[in-house]
Structure formats: C-alpha cells, structure tokens
Short mmCIF file of C-alpha atoms in Angstrom, two decimals:
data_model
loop_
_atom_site.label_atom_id
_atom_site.label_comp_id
_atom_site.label_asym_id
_atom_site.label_seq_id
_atom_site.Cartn_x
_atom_site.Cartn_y
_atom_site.Cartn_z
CA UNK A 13 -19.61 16.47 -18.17
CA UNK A 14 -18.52 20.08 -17.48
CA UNK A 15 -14.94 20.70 -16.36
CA UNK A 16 -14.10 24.21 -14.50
CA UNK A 17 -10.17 25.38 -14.87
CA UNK A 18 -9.51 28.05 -12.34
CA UNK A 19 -5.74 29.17 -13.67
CA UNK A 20 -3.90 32.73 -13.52
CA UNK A 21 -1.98 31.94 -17.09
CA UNK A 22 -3.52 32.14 -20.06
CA UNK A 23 -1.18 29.59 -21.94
CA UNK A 24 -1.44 26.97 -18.93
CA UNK A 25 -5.67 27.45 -19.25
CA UNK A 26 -5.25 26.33 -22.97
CA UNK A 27 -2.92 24.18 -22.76
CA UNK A 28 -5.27 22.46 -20.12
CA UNK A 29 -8.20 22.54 -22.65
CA UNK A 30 -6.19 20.86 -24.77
CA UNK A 31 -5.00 18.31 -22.59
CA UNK A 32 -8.94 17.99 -21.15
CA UNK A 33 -10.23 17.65 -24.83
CA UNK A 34 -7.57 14.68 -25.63
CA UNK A 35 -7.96 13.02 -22.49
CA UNK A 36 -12.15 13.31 -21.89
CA UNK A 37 -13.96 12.84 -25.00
CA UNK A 38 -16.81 12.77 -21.62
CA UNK A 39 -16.20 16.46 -21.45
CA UNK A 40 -19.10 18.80 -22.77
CA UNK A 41 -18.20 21.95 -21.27
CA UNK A 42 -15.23 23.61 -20.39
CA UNK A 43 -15.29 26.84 -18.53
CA UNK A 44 -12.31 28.62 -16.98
CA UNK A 45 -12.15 31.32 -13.96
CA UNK A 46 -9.03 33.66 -13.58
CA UNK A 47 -8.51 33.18 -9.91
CA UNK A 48 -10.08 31.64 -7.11
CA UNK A 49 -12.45 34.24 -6.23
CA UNK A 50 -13.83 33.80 -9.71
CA UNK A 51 -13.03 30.26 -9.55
CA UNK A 52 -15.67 29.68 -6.26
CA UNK A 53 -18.31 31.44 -8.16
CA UNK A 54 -18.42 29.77 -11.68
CA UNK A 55 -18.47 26.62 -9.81
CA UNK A 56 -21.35 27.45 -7.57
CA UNK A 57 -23.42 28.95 -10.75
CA UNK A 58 -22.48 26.34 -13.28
CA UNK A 59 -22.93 23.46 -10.75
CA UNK A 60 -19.42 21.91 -11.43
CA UNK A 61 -18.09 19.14 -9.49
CA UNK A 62 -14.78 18.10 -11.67
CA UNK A 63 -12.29 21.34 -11.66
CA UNK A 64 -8.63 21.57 -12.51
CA UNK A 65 -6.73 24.18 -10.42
CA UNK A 66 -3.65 26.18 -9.44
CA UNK A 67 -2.52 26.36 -6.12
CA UNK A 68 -0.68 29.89 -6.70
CA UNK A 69 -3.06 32.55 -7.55
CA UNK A 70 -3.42 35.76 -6.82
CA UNK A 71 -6.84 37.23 -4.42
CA UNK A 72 -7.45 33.31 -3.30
CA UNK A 73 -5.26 30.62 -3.61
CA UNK A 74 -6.37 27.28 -4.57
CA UNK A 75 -6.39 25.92 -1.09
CA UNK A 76 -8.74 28.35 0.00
CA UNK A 77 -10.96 28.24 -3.06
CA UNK A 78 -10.84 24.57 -2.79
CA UNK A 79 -12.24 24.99 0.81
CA UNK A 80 -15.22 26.93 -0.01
CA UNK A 81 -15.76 24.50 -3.48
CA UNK A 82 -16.02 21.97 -0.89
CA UNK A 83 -17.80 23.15 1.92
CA UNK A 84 -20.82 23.77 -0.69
CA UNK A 85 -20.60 20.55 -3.00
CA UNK A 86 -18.59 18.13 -1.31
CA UNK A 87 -18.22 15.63 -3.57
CA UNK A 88 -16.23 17.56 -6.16
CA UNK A 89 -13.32 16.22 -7.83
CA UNK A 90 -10.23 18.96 -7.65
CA UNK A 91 -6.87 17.89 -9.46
CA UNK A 92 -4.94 19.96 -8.46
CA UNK A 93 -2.05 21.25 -10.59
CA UNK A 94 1.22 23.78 -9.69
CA UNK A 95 4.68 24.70 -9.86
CA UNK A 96 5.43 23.45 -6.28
CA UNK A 97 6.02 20.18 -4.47
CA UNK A 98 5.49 21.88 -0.97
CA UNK A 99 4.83 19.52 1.86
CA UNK A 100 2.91 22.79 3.44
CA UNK A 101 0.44 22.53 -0.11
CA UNK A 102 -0.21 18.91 0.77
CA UNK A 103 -1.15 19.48 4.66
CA UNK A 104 -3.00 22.26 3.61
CA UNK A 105 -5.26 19.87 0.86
CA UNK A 106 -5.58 17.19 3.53
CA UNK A 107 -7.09 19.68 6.08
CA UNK A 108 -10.11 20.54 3.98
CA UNK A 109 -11.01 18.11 1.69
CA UNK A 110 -14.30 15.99 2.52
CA UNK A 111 -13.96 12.65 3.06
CA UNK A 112 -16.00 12.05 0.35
CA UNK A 113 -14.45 13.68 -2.73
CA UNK A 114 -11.54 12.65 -5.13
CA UNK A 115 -8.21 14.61 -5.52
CA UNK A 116 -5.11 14.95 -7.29
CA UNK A 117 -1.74 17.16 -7.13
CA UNK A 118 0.26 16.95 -10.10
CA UNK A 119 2.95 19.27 -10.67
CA UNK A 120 3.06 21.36 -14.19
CA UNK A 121 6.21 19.82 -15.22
CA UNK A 122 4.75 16.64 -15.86
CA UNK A 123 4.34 14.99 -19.20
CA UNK A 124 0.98 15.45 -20.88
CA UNK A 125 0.56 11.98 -20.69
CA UNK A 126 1.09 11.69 -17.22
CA UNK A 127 -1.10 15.01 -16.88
CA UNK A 128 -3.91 13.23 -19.13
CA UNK A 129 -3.85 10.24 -16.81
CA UNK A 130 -4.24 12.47 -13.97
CA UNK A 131 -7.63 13.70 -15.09
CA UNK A 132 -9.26 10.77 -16.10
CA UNK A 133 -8.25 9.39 -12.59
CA UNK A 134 -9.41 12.27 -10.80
CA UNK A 135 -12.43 13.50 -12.57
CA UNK A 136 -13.87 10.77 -14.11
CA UNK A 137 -12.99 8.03 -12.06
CA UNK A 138 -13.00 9.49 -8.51
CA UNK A 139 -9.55 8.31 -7.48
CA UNK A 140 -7.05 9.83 -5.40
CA UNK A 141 -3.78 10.29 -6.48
CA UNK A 142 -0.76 12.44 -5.97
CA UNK A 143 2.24 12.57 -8.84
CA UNK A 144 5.77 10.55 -7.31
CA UNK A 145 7.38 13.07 -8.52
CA UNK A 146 5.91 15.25 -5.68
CA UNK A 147 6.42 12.53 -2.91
CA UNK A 148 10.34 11.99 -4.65
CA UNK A 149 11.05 15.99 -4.15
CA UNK A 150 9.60 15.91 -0.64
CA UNK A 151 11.52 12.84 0.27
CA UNK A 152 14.60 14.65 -1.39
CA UNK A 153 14.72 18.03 0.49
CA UNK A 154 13.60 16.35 4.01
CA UNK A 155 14.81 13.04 5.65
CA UNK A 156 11.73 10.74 7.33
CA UNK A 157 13.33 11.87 10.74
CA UNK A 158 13.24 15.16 9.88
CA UNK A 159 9.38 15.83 8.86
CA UNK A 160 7.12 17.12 11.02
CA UNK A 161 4.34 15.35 12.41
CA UNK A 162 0.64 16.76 12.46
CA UNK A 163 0.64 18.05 15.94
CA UNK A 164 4.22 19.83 15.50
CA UNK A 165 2.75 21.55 12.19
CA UNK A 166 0.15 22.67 14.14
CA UNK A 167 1.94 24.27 16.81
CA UNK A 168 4.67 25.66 13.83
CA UNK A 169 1.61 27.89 12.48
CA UNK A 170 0.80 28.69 15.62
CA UNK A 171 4.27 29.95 16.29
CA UNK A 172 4.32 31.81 13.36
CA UNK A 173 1.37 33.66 13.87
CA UNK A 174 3.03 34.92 16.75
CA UNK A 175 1.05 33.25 19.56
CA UNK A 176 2.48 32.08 23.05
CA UNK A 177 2.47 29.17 24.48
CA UNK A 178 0.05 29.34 26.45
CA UNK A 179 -2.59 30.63 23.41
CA UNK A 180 -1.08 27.60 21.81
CA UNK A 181 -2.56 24.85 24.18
CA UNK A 182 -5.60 25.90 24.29
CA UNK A 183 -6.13 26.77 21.19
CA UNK A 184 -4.62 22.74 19.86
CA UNK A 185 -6.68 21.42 22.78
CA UNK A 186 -2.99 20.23 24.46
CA UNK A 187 -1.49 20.90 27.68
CA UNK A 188 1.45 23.46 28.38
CA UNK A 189 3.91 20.56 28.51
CA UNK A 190 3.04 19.02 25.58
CA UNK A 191 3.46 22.49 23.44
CA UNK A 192 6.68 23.13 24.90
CA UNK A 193 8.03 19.39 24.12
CA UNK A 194 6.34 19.53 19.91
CA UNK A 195 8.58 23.36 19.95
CA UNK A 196 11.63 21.85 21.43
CA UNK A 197 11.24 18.78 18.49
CA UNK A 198 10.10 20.92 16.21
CA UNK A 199 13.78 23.19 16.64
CA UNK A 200 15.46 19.64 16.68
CA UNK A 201 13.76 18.37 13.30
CA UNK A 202 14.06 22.30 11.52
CA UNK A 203 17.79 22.30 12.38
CA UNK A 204 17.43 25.29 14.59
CA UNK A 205 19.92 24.30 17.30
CA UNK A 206 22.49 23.46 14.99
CA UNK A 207 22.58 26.02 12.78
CA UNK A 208 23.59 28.48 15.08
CA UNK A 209 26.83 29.68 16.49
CA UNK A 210 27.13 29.08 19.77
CA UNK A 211 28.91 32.33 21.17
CA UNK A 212 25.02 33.90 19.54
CA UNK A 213 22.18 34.41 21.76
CA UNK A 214 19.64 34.19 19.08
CA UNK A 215 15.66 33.48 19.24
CA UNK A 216 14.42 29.70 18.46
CA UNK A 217 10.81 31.08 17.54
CA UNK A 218 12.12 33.23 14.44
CA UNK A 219 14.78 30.53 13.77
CA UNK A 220 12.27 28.07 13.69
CA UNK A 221 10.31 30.27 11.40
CA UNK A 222 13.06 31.28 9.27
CA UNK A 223 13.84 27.77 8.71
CA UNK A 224 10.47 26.42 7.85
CA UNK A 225 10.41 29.02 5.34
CA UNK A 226 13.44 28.37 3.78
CA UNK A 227 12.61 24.78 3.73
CA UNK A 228 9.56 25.38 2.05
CA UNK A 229 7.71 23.51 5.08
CA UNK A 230 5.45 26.38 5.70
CA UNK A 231 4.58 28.84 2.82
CA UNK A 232 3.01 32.09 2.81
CA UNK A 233 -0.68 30.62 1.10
CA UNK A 234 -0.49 28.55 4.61
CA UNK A 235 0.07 31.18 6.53
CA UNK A 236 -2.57 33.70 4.88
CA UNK A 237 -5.59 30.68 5.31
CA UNK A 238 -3.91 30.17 9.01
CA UNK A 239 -4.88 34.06 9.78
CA UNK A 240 -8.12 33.50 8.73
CA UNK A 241 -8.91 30.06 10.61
CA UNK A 242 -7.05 32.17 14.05
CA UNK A 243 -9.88 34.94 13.08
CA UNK A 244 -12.38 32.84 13.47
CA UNK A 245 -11.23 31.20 16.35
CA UNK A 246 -10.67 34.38 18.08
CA UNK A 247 -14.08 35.76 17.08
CA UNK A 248 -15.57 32.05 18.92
CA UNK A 249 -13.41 33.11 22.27
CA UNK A 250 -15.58 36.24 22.51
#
C-alpha cells in the first residue's frame, strides 16, 4: 500500500511517517509532496489513492488539491489533517468529494492514538469520519440557529465576491426574491443587525462579510477556490 503526505512542515511530515508506520504495518511506500501543487502530481505519477493532507498550504491548498486528486482517481481516500476546525473547511470538503471515496478531518492536536485510528479508518478501511473535537468547536463558536444553511453559504460567497443580486440568482439558479430573503437571514444569523449602532448608516454586505470572517465561517482558502469556480462560470456565460 503506498501512502502520499502532502504537508508544508517538515516535523508534521515525520511525525506523520511515524504515526503511518505504527498504525499500517499495510504501508509499503511512503512518499511526501511539499504543497499541493506537488501534492496533485506525485499522486497522479505514483498512482496513489490513500493520502494524508493539510488543508493550509501555501500555492494550493488542500481543498483544491483534493479537487483535482479527485476529479482524476475518484476513489481516493484523503484524511485530512489541520490546525483549524472551520465550518468553511468542511463545506468546502463536502463540495468536491466523489460520492464514492472515503474521508477524514482530524485536527493536529489530536492524540496519536486518536490520529492512528484515523488512518486505519480512512485509508484502509474506507470509512468516513470527522474528529468530535471538530464538530464540539463548531458547535461551540456557533449556536444550531445561528449556522448557515447551504443555500445562504452560497449566496455569502457570492456576496463576497462582490456580485449583485441580480448576478446572484442566476448564477444559484434562484429567483430575485429568494436571494434577497437568504441575505436578509443570512445578516440575521451573522449578527449583522445587531451589532451595529443604530445612529450608523453602515453597509450589511461588508458587515456581513466582516462577520463571516471573523467568525471563521468563510476563510480566505474558500474564497481563493470561489474565484476560480466564478472564472469558470463567467468564461461559460460567454
């Protein structure tokens, strides 16, 4: 079994070795890539379909390297492994991965044993699975009532790519109406209304963008891949 590890930092690609080599006596191979870039290219030469990755790299982020991993050999198993619990991170894995692969998110903090459990579930036996301790953090810096549903994500990235309303509907396939509505829940669920004081005339689209920053709902890897998908949906208008 060969295992790819695309990681930035050197001590967190050995100390994944290590943790690969005690947990997968299956493992023959271990190769490593120092970003994404490098990452999507080892694993389209070596033929690798178990990987280990970070999310935060620099030149691709795992996200995007995962997408291209995936769009070639879709039944590769990613685990997933970072810093950051960001409910933007796990949208972002949802979007692209096939319905036929196997992934994990496990944040770096964990325990090696919890870390070693991770990979056997993920790479050798093709489960799913995402740490608690990412789901308690989530749960911890936003209330149920608070979080965002798909379509208001949608129209938040939208938003902060800077396009009207109109741009918005068709590009989401909804009507004007509906847009306005998922912004005016959106400010609701973000806290944008009452955050402000109301002798200010300020503006609800850079509040609203300010505040999913802050709240870590949106981050910037999200919003570099969202450029690229409005590229290419720009390019299709022409």
């Amino acid at each position: 079994m060969k295992v790819l590890i695309i990681e930035d930092d050197q001590f967190h690609a050995t100390y994944l070795q290590e943790a690969l080599a005690e947990a997968l006596p299956e493992v023959t191979e271990i190769f490593h890539a120092a970003d994404g870039v490098a990452g999507e290219e080892e694993a389209r030469q070596g033929e690798i379909e178990a990987i280990v990755m970070d999310l935060q790299m620099e030149h691709r982020n795992g996200i995007e390297a995962a997408r291209t991993i995936w769009a070639e050999r879709p039944q590769s198993r990613i685990l997933f492994w970072s810093n950051y619990a960001d409910d933007a991170y796990l949208r972002g894995i949802a979007q692209v991965v096939p319905e036929e692969s196997a992934y994990g998110y496990v944040l770096k903090t964990a325990s090696r044993d919890r870390l070693k459990l991770a990979l056997r579930a993920v790479l050798v036996e093709a489960q799913i699975i995402v740490d608690r301790e990412i789901h308690r953090l989530q749960k911890r810096g936003t209330a149920p009532r608070t979080r965002l549903d798909d379509s208001e994500f949608d129209v938040l990235i939208d938003l902060a790519l800077g396009l009207q309303d109109k741009s918005i509907a068709e590009r989401r396939g909804m009507s004007l109406r509906t847009v306005q509505n998922r912004l005016l829940s959106l400010y609701d669920k973000l806290g944008v209304s009452s955050d402000l004081d109301e002798h200010l005339t300020l503006n609800k689209r850079v509040r609203a963008l300010n505040r999913a920053l802050a709240t870590r709902t949106i981050n910037i890897e999200t919003l570099e891949a969202a450029q690229r998908d409005l590229k290419t949906w720009l390019a299709g208008r022409r």
